[in-house]
Amino acid sequence: MTISVRYNLIGKGWSECIIKIGDRQARLTASYLSDALADLLDAVTLIVKGTNEATTSFTEESGEYRWRFKRVTRDRLEVLILWFNETWSDRPDEEGEVILEAECRLKTFAGAVLSASQRVLTINGLDGYKEKWVNYEFPGKLQTKLQKALR
């Protein structure tokens, strides 16, 4: 099964993430109101390290993409991405619109997220990332944590 994660800074304070798992695909956006890439790296690292479930969000203006990761087996992961019309929504998952739902190999997904983060750094550099992402530095420490967890 093919897994692809592309994360791009698409303007000052805006990013997009295009995720493909098998034949399913979604395009999400996030604003600088949250540290989207850092939060994604952190949640994926938790799952790789053995946590059974992790959640993160991409904040929009207005709205929220909620990522839910659930370990299905030792090496399989369920990825669920939901859309909510409210920013920082505390609504239950059942009230969200399903944007993507798929099961995949955990390490393959984590590797795709890691590669996406490295591509962002390569394209933008540390200074360019900060200039475009405004409120946040590049999440280098979280990237390193995920690298170590995957070893």
mmCIF file with all atom_site columns, C-alpha atoms in Angstrom:
data_model
loop_
_atom_site.group_PDB
_atom_site.id
_atom_site.type_symbol
_atom_site.label_atom_id
_atom_site.label_alt_id
_atom_site.label_comp_id
_atom_site.label_asym_id
_atom_site.label_entity_id
_atom_site.label_seq_id
_atom_site.pdbx_PDB_ins_code
_atom_site.Cartn_x
_atom_site.Cartn_y
_atom_site.Cartn_z
_atom_site.occupancy
_atom_site.B_iso_or_equiv
_atom_site.pdbx_formal_charge
_atom_site.auth_seq_id
_atom_site.auth_comp_id
_atom_site.auth_asym_id
_atom_site.auth_atom_id
_atom_site.pdbx_PDB_model_num
ATOM 1   C CA . MET A 1 1   ? 0.000   0.000  0.000  1.00 0.00 ? 1   MET A CA 1
ATOM 2   C CA . THR A 1 2   ? 1.313   3.387  -1.008 1.00 0.00 ? 2   THR A CA 1
ATOM 3   C CA . ILE A 1 3   ? 1.518   6.081  1.658  1.00 0.00 ? 3   ILE A CA 1
ATOM 4   C CA . SER A 1 4   ? 2.433   9.664  0.876  1.00 0.00 ? 4   SER A CA 1
ATOM 5   C CA . VAL A 1 5   ? 2.478   12.746 3.090  1.00 0.00 ? 5   VAL A CA 1
ATOM 6   C CA . ARG A 1 6   ? 3.352   16.140 1.602  1.00 0.00 ? 6   ARG A CA 1
ATOM 7   C CA . TYR A 1 7   ? 3.483   19.164 3.862  1.00 0.00 ? 7   TYR A CA 1
ATOM 8   C CA . ASN A 1 8   ? 3.999   22.586 2.298  1.00 0.00 ? 8   ASN A CA 1
ATOM 9   C CA . LEU A 1 9   ? 4.131   26.137 3.555  1.00 0.00 ? 9   LEU A CA 1
ATOM 10  C CA . ILE A 1 10  ? 1.856   27.904 1.087  1.00 0.00 ? 10  ILE A CA 1
ATOM 11  C CA . GLY A 1 11  ? 2.068   31.474 2.287  1.00 0.00 ? 11  GLY A CA 1
ATOM 12  C CA . LYS A 1 12  ? 2.738   33.509 5.368  1.00 0.00 ? 12  LYS A CA 1
ATOM 13  C CA . GLY A 1 13  ? 1.025   31.624 8.188  1.00 0.00 ? 13  GLY A CA 1
ATOM 14  C CA . TRP A 1 14  ? -0.553  28.931 5.998  1.00 0.00 ? 14  TRP A CA 1
ATOM 15  C CA . SER A 1 15  ? 0.281   25.328 5.222  1.00 0.00 ? 15  SER A CA 1
ATOM 16  C CA . GLU A 1 16  ? -1.250  22.425 3.384  1.00 0.00 ? 16  GLU A CA 1
ATOM 17  C CA . CYS A 1 17  ? -0.886  18.719 3.931  1.00 0.00 ? 17  CYS A CA 1
ATOM 18  C CA . ILE A 1 18  ? -1.737  16.267 1.183  1.00 0.00 ? 18  ILE A CA 1
ATOM 19  C CA . ILE A 1 19  ? -2.027  12.737 2.506  1.00 0.00 ? 19  ILE A CA 1
ATOM 20  C CA . LYS A 1 20  ? -2.536  9.568  0.469  1.00 0.00 ? 20  LYS A CA 1
ATOM 21  C CA . ILE A 1 21  ? -3.063  6.139  1.965  1.00 0.00 ? 21  ILE A CA 1
ATOM 22  C CA . GLY A 1 22  ? -3.747  3.555  -0.697 1.00 0.00 ? 22  GLY A CA 1
ATOM 23  C CA . ASP A 1 23  ? -6.560  4.901  -2.862 1.00 0.00 ? 23  ASP A CA 1
ATOM 24  C CA . ARG A 1 24  ? -7.686  7.475  -0.283 1.00 0.00 ? 24  ARG A CA 1
ATOM 25  C CA . GLN A 1 25  ? -6.511  11.057 -0.369 1.00 0.00 ? 25  GLN A CA 1
ATOM 26  C CA . ALA A 1 26  ? -7.165  14.275 1.536  1.00 0.00 ? 26  ALA A CA 1
ATOM 27  C CA . ARG A 1 27  ? -5.907  17.845 1.354  1.00 0.00 ? 27  ARG A CA 1
ATOM 28  C CA . LEU A 1 28  ? -5.879  19.737 4.645  1.00 0.00 ? 28  LEU A CA 1
ATOM 29  C CA . THR A 1 29  ? -4.843  23.256 5.431  1.00 0.00 ? 29  THR A CA 1
ATOM 30  C CA . ALA A 1 30  ? -3.729  24.874 8.660  1.00 0.00 ? 30  ALA A CA 1
ATOM 31  C CA . SER A 1 31  ? -3.053  28.373 9.859  1.00 0.00 ? 31  SER A CA 1
ATOM 32  C CA . TYR A 1 32  ? -0.330  29.552 12.196 1.00 0.00 ? 32  TYR A CA 1
ATOM 33  C CA . LEU A 1 33  ? -2.883  29.629 15.039 1.00 0.00 ? 33  LEU A CA 1
ATOM 34  C CA . SER A 1 34  ? -1.468  26.206 15.916 1.00 0.00 ? 34  SER A CA 1
ATOM 35  C CA . ASP A 1 35  ? 1.908   24.605 15.380 1.00 0.00 ? 35  ASP A CA 1
ATOM 36  C CA . ALA A 1 36  ? 0.523   22.038 12.936 1.00 0.00 ? 36  ALA A CA 1
ATOM 37  C CA . LEU A 1 37  ? 3.732   20.300 11.816 1.00 0.00 ? 37  LEU A CA 1
ATOM 38  C CA . ALA A 1 38  ? 5.137   20.107 15.349 1.00 0.00 ? 38  ALA A CA 1
ATOM 39  C CA . ASP A 1 39  ? 1.871   18.717 16.698 1.00 0.00 ? 39  ASP A CA 1
ATOM 40  C CA . LEU A 1 40  ? 1.719   16.100 13.924 1.00 0.00 ? 40  LEU A CA 1
ATOM 41  C CA . LEU A 1 41  ? 5.318   14.985 14.578 1.00 0.00 ? 41  LEU A CA 1
ATOM 42  C CA . ASP A 1 42  ? 4.592   14.757 18.306 1.00 0.00 ? 42  ASP A CA 1
ATOM 43  C CA . ALA A 1 43  ? 1.433   12.652 17.901 1.00 0.00 ? 43  ALA A CA 1
ATOM 44  C CA . VAL A 1 44  ? 3.086   10.262 15.445 1.00 0.00 ? 44  VAL A CA 1
ATOM 45  C CA . THR A 1 45  ? 6.091   9.876  17.748 1.00 0.00 ? 45  THR A CA 1
ATOM 46  C CA . LEU A 1 46  ? 3.802   8.916  20.631 1.00 0.00 ? 46  LEU A CA 1
ATOM 47  C CA . ILE A 1 47  ? 2.221   6.159  18.522 1.00 0.00 ? 47  ILE A CA 1
ATOM 48  C CA . VAL A 1 48  ? 5.587   4.859  17.313 1.00 0.00 ? 48  VAL A CA 1
ATOM 49  C CA . LYS A 1 49  ? 6.797   4.722  20.922 1.00 0.00 ? 49  LYS A CA 1
ATOM 50  C CA . GLY A 1 50  ? 3.852   2.499  21.875 1.00 0.00 ? 50  GLY A CA 1
ATOM 51  C CA . THR A 1 51  ? 0.919   4.703  22.829 1.00 0.00 ? 51  THR A CA 1
ATOM 52  C CA . ASN A 1 52  ? -2.334  3.125  21.639 1.00 0.00 ? 52  ASN A CA 1
ATOM 53  C CA . GLU A 1 53  ? -4.040  6.373  20.635 1.00 0.00 ? 53  GLU A CA 1
ATOM 54  C CA . ALA A 1 54  ? -3.018  9.946  19.882 1.00 0.00 ? 54  ALA A CA 1
ATOM 55  C CA . THR A 1 55  ? -4.849  13.017 18.651 1.00 0.00 ? 55  THR A CA 1
ATOM 56  C CA . THR A 1 56  ? -3.700  16.255 17.069 1.00 0.00 ? 56  THR A CA 1
ATOM 57  C CA . SER A 1 57  ? -5.324  19.118 15.199 1.00 0.00 ? 57  SER A CA 1
ATOM 58  C CA . PHE A 1 58  ? -4.694  21.487 12.342 1.00 0.00 ? 58  PHE A CA 1
ATOM 59  C CA . THR A 1 59  ? -6.349  24.802 13.206 1.00 0.00 ? 59  THR A CA 1
ATOM 60  C CA . GLU A 1 60  ? -8.134  26.713 10.497 1.00 0.00 ? 60  GLU A CA 1
ATOM 61  C CA . GLU A 1 61  ? -9.711  30.168 10.450 1.00 0.00 ? 61  GLU A CA 1
ATOM 62  C CA . SER A 1 62  ? -12.367 28.997 11.184 1.00 0.00 ? 62  SER A CA 1
ATOM 63  C CA . GLY A 1 63  ? -12.528 25.276 11.673 1.00 0.00 ? 63  GLY A CA 1
ATOM 64  C CA . GLU A 1 64  ? -10.349 22.379 12.686 1.00 0.00 ? 64  GLU A CA 1
ATOM 65  C CA . TYR A 1 65  ? -9.009  19.178 11.164 1.00 0.00 ? 65  TYR A CA 1
ATOM 66  C CA . ARG A 1 66  ? -8.721  16.578 13.920 1.00 0.00 ? 66  ARG A CA 1
ATOM 67  C CA . TRP A 1 67  ? -6.277  13.722 13.367 1.00 0.00 ? 67  TRP A CA 1
ATOM 68  C CA . ARG A 1 68  ? -6.957  10.523 15.346 1.00 0.00 ? 68  ARG A CA 1
ATOM 69  C CA . PHE A 1 69  ? -4.330  7.789  15.369 1.00 0.00 ? 69  PHE A CA 1
ATOM 70  C CA . LYS A 1 70  ? -5.184  4.394  16.797 1.00 0.00 ? 70  LYS A CA 1
ATOM 71  C CA . ARG A 1 71  ? -2.888  1.413  16.949 1.00 0.00 ? 71  ARG A CA 1
ATOM 72  C CA . VAL A 1 72  ? -4.790  -1.571 15.504 1.00 0.00 ? 72  VAL A CA 1
ATOM 73  C CA . THR A 1 73  ? -1.984  -4.105 16.052 1.00 0.00 ? 73  THR A CA 1
ATOM 74  C CA . ARG A 1 74  ? 1.663   -3.778 16.982 1.00 0.00 ? 74  ARG A CA 1
ATOM 75  C CA . ASP A 1 75  ? 2.544   -2.629 13.466 1.00 0.00 ? 75  ASP A CA 1
ATOM 76  C CA . ARG A 1 76  ? -0.791  -1.394 12.032 1.00 0.00 ? 76  ARG A CA 1
ATOM 77  C CA . LEU A 1 77  ? -2.297  2.063  12.409 1.00 0.00 ? 77  LEU A CA 1
ATOM 78  C CA . GLU A 1 78  ? -5.755  3.479  11.828 1.00 0.00 ? 78  GLU A CA 1
ATOM 79  C CA . VAL A 1 79  ? -5.707  7.079  10.616 1.00 0.00 ? 79  VAL A CA 1
ATOM 80  C CA . LEU A 1 80  ? -8.906  9.086  10.936 1.00 0.00 ? 80  LEU A CA 1
ATOM 81  C CA . ILE A 1 81  ? -9.112  12.750 9.920  1.00 0.00 ? 81  ILE A CA 1
ATOM 82  C CA . LEU A 1 82  ? -12.247 14.681 10.809 1.00 0.00 ? 82  LEU A CA 1
ATOM 83  C CA . TRP A 1 83  ? -13.412 18.198 9.930  1.00 0.00 ? 83  TRP A CA 1
ATOM 84  C CA . PHE A 1 84  ? -15.204 20.486 12.369 1.00 0.00 ? 84  PHE A CA 1
ATOM 85  C CA . ASN A 1 85  ? -16.580 23.910 11.421 1.00 0.00 ? 85  ASN A CA 1
ATOM 86  C CA . GLU A 1 86  ? -15.506 25.408 14.747 1.00 0.00 ? 86  GLU A CA 1
ATOM 87  C CA . THR A 1 87  ? -11.951 26.344 15.638 1.00 0.00 ? 87  THR A CA 1
ATOM 88  C CA . TRP A 1 88  ? -10.657 24.445 18.690 1.00 0.00 ? 88  TRP A CA 1
ATOM 89  C CA . SER A 1 89  ? -13.766 22.300 18.706 1.00 0.00 ? 89  SER A CA 1
ATOM 90  C CA . ASP A 1 90  ? -14.419 20.083 21.685 1.00 0.00 ? 90  ASP A CA 1
ATOM 91  C CA . ARG A 1 91  ? -17.227 18.268 19.906 1.00 0.00 ? 91  ARG A CA 1
ATOM 92  C CA . PRO A 1 92  ? -17.142 14.456 19.959 1.00 0.00 ? 92  PRO A CA 1
ATOM 93  C CA . ASP A 1 93  ? -15.593 12.683 16.973 1.00 0.00 ? 93  ASP A CA 1
ATOM 94  C CA . GLU A 1 94  ? -18.999 11.409 15.902 1.00 0.00 ? 94  GLU A CA 1
ATOM 95  C CA . GLU A 1 95  ? -20.045 14.969 15.038 1.00 0.00 ? 95  GLU A CA 1
ATOM 96  C CA . GLY A 1 96  ? -17.124 15.548 12.678 1.00 0.00 ? 96  GLY A CA 1
ATOM 97  C CA . GLU A 1 97  ? -17.137 15.050 8.932  1.00 0.00 ? 97  GLU A CA 1
ATOM 98  C CA . VAL A 1 98  ? -14.855 12.171 7.922  1.00 0.00 ? 98  VAL A CA 1
ATOM 99  C CA . ILE A 1 99  ? -12.208 13.498 5.538  1.00 0.00 ? 99  ILE A CA 1
ATOM 100 C CA . LEU A 1 100 ? -10.026 10.386 5.469  1.00 0.00 ? 100 LEU A CA 1
ATOM 101 C CA . GLU A 1 101 ? -10.176 7.008  7.162  1.00 0.00 ? 101 GLU A CA 1
ATOM 102 C CA . ALA A 1 102 ? -7.630  4.307  6.416  1.00 0.00 ? 102 ALA A CA 1
ATOM 103 C CA . GLU A 1 103 ? -5.516  1.581  7.961  1.00 0.00 ? 103 GLU A CA 1
ATOM 104 C CA . CYS A 1 104 ? -1.843  1.252  7.111  1.00 0.00 ? 104 CYS A CA 1
ATOM 105 C CA . ARG A 1 105 ? 1.535   0.091  8.303  1.00 0.00 ? 105 ARG A CA 1
ATOM 106 C CA . LEU A 1 106 ? 2.575   2.232  11.283 1.00 0.00 ? 106 LEU A CA 1
ATOM 107 C CA . LYS A 1 107 ? 6.265   2.622  10.445 1.00 0.00 ? 107 LYS A CA 1
ATOM 108 C CA . THR A 1 108 ? 5.538   3.398  6.799  1.00 0.00 ? 108 THR A CA 1
ATOM 109 C CA . PHE A 1 109 ? 3.147   6.173  7.814  1.00 0.00 ? 109 PHE A CA 1
ATOM 110 C CA . ALA A 1 110 ? 5.574   7.535  10.417 1.00 0.00 ? 110 ALA A CA 1
ATOM 111 C CA . GLY A 1 111 ? 8.384   7.474  7.855  1.00 0.00 ? 111 GLY A CA 1
ATOM 112 C CA . ALA A 1 112 ? 6.225   9.424  5.413  1.00 0.00 ? 112 ALA A CA 1
ATOM 113 C CA . VAL A 1 113 ? 5.533   12.095 8.060  1.00 0.00 ? 113 VAL A CA 1
ATOM 114 C CA . LEU A 1 114 ? 9.239   12.274 8.892  1.00 0.00 ? 114 LEU A CA 1
ATOM 115 C CA . SER A 1 115 ? 10.140  12.627 5.192  1.00 0.00 ? 115 SER A CA 1
ATOM 116 C CA . ALA A 1 116 ? 7.538   15.379 4.773  1.00 0.00 ? 116 ALA A CA 1
ATOM 117 C CA . SER A 1 117 ? 9.048   17.326 7.660  1.00 0.00 ? 117 SER A CA 1
ATOM 118 C CA . GLN A 1 118 ? 12.546  16.967 6.210  1.00 0.00 ? 118 GLN A CA 1
ATOM 119 C CA . ARG A 1 119 ? 11.333  18.173 2.824  1.00 0.00 ? 119 ARG A CA 1
ATOM 120 C CA . VAL A 1 120 ? 9.849   21.306 4.440  1.00 0.00 ? 120 VAL A CA 1
ATOM 121 C CA . LEU A 1 121 ? 13.183  22.008 6.133  1.00 0.00 ? 121 LEU A CA 1
ATOM 122 C CA . THR A 1 122 ? 15.172  21.398 2.946  1.00 0.00 ? 122 THR A CA 1
ATOM 123 C CA . ILE A 1 123 ? 12.968  23.719 0.891  1.00 0.00 ? 123 ILE A CA 1
ATOM 124 C CA . ASN A 1 124 ? 12.622  26.533 3.440  1.00 0.00 ? 124 ASN A CA 1
ATOM 125 C CA . GLY A 1 125 ? 15.598  26.289 5.790  1.00 0.00 ? 125 GLY A CA 1
ATOM 126 C CA . LEU A 1 126 ? 15.289  27.290 9.438  1.00 0.00 ? 126 LEU A CA 1
ATOM 127 C CA . ASP A 1 127 ? 14.991  31.017 8.759  1.00 0.00 ? 127 ASP A CA 1
ATOM 128 C CA . GLY A 1 128 ? 12.551  30.593 5.885  1.00 0.00 ? 128 GLY A CA 1
ATOM 129 C CA . TYR A 1 129 ? 10.363  28.298 7.953  1.00 0.00 ? 129 TYR A CA 1
ATOM 130 C CA . LYS A 1 130 ? 10.164  30.843 10.793 1.00 0.00 ? 130 LYS A CA 1
ATOM 131 C CA . GLU A 1 131 ? 9.482   33.676 8.348  1.00 0.00 ? 131 GLU A CA 1
ATOM 132 C CA . LYS A 1 132 ? 6.615   31.782 6.698  1.00 0.00 ? 132 LYS A CA 1
ATOM 133 C CA . TRP A 1 133 ? 5.202   30.054 9.784  1.00 0.00 ? 133 TRP A CA 1
ATOM 134 C CA . VAL A 1 134 ? 5.369   33.293 11.817 1.00 0.00 ? 134 VAL A CA 1
ATOM 135 C CA . ASN A 1 135 ? 4.785   32.196 15.442 1.00 0.00 ? 135 ASN A CA 1
ATOM 136 C CA . TYR A 1 136 ? 6.850   28.996 15.503 1.00 0.00 ? 136 TYR A CA 1
ATOM 137 C CA . GLU A 1 137 ? 10.352  27.764 14.793 1.00 0.00 ? 137 GLU A CA 1
ATOM 138 C CA . PHE A 1 138 ? 10.931  24.598 12.768 1.00 0.00 ? 138 PHE A CA 1
ATOM 139 C CA . PRO A 1 139 ? 10.243  21.633 15.109 1.00 0.00 ? 139 PRO A CA 1
ATOM 140 C CA . GLY A 1 140 ? 13.718  20.143 14.857 1.00 0.00 ? 140 GLY A CA 1
ATOM 141 C CA . LYS A 1 141 ? 13.678  18.500 18.287 1.00 0.00 ? 141 LYS A CA 1
ATOM 142 C CA . LEU A 1 142 ? 10.392  16.735 17.518 1.00 0.00 ? 142 LEU A CA 1
ATOM 143 C CA . GLN A 1 143 ? 11.731  15.644 14.150 1.00 0.00 ? 143 GLN A CA 1
ATOM 144 C CA . THR A 1 144 ? 14.772  14.124 15.894 1.00 0.00 ? 144 THR A CA 1
ATOM 145 C CA . LYS A 1 145 ? 12.512  12.378 18.449 1.00 0.00 ? 145 LYS A CA 1
ATOM 146 C CA . LEU A 1 146 ? 10.575  10.720 15.635 1.00 0.00 ? 146 LEU A CA 1
ATOM 147 C CA . GLN A 1 147 ? 13.806  9.699  13.883 1.00 0.00 ? 147 GLN A CA 1
ATOM 148 C CA . LYS A 1 148 ? 15.052  8.051  17.070 1.00 0.00 ? 148 LYS A CA 1
ATOM 149 C CA . ALA A 1 149 ? 11.709  6.359  17.744 1.00 0.00 ? 149 ALA A CA 1
ATOM 150 C CA . LEU A 1 150 ? 11.755  4.801  14.272 1.00 0.00 ? 150 LEU A CA 1
ATOM 151 C CA . ARG A 1 151 ? 15.178  3.192  14.827 1.00 0.00 ? 151 ARG A CA 1
#
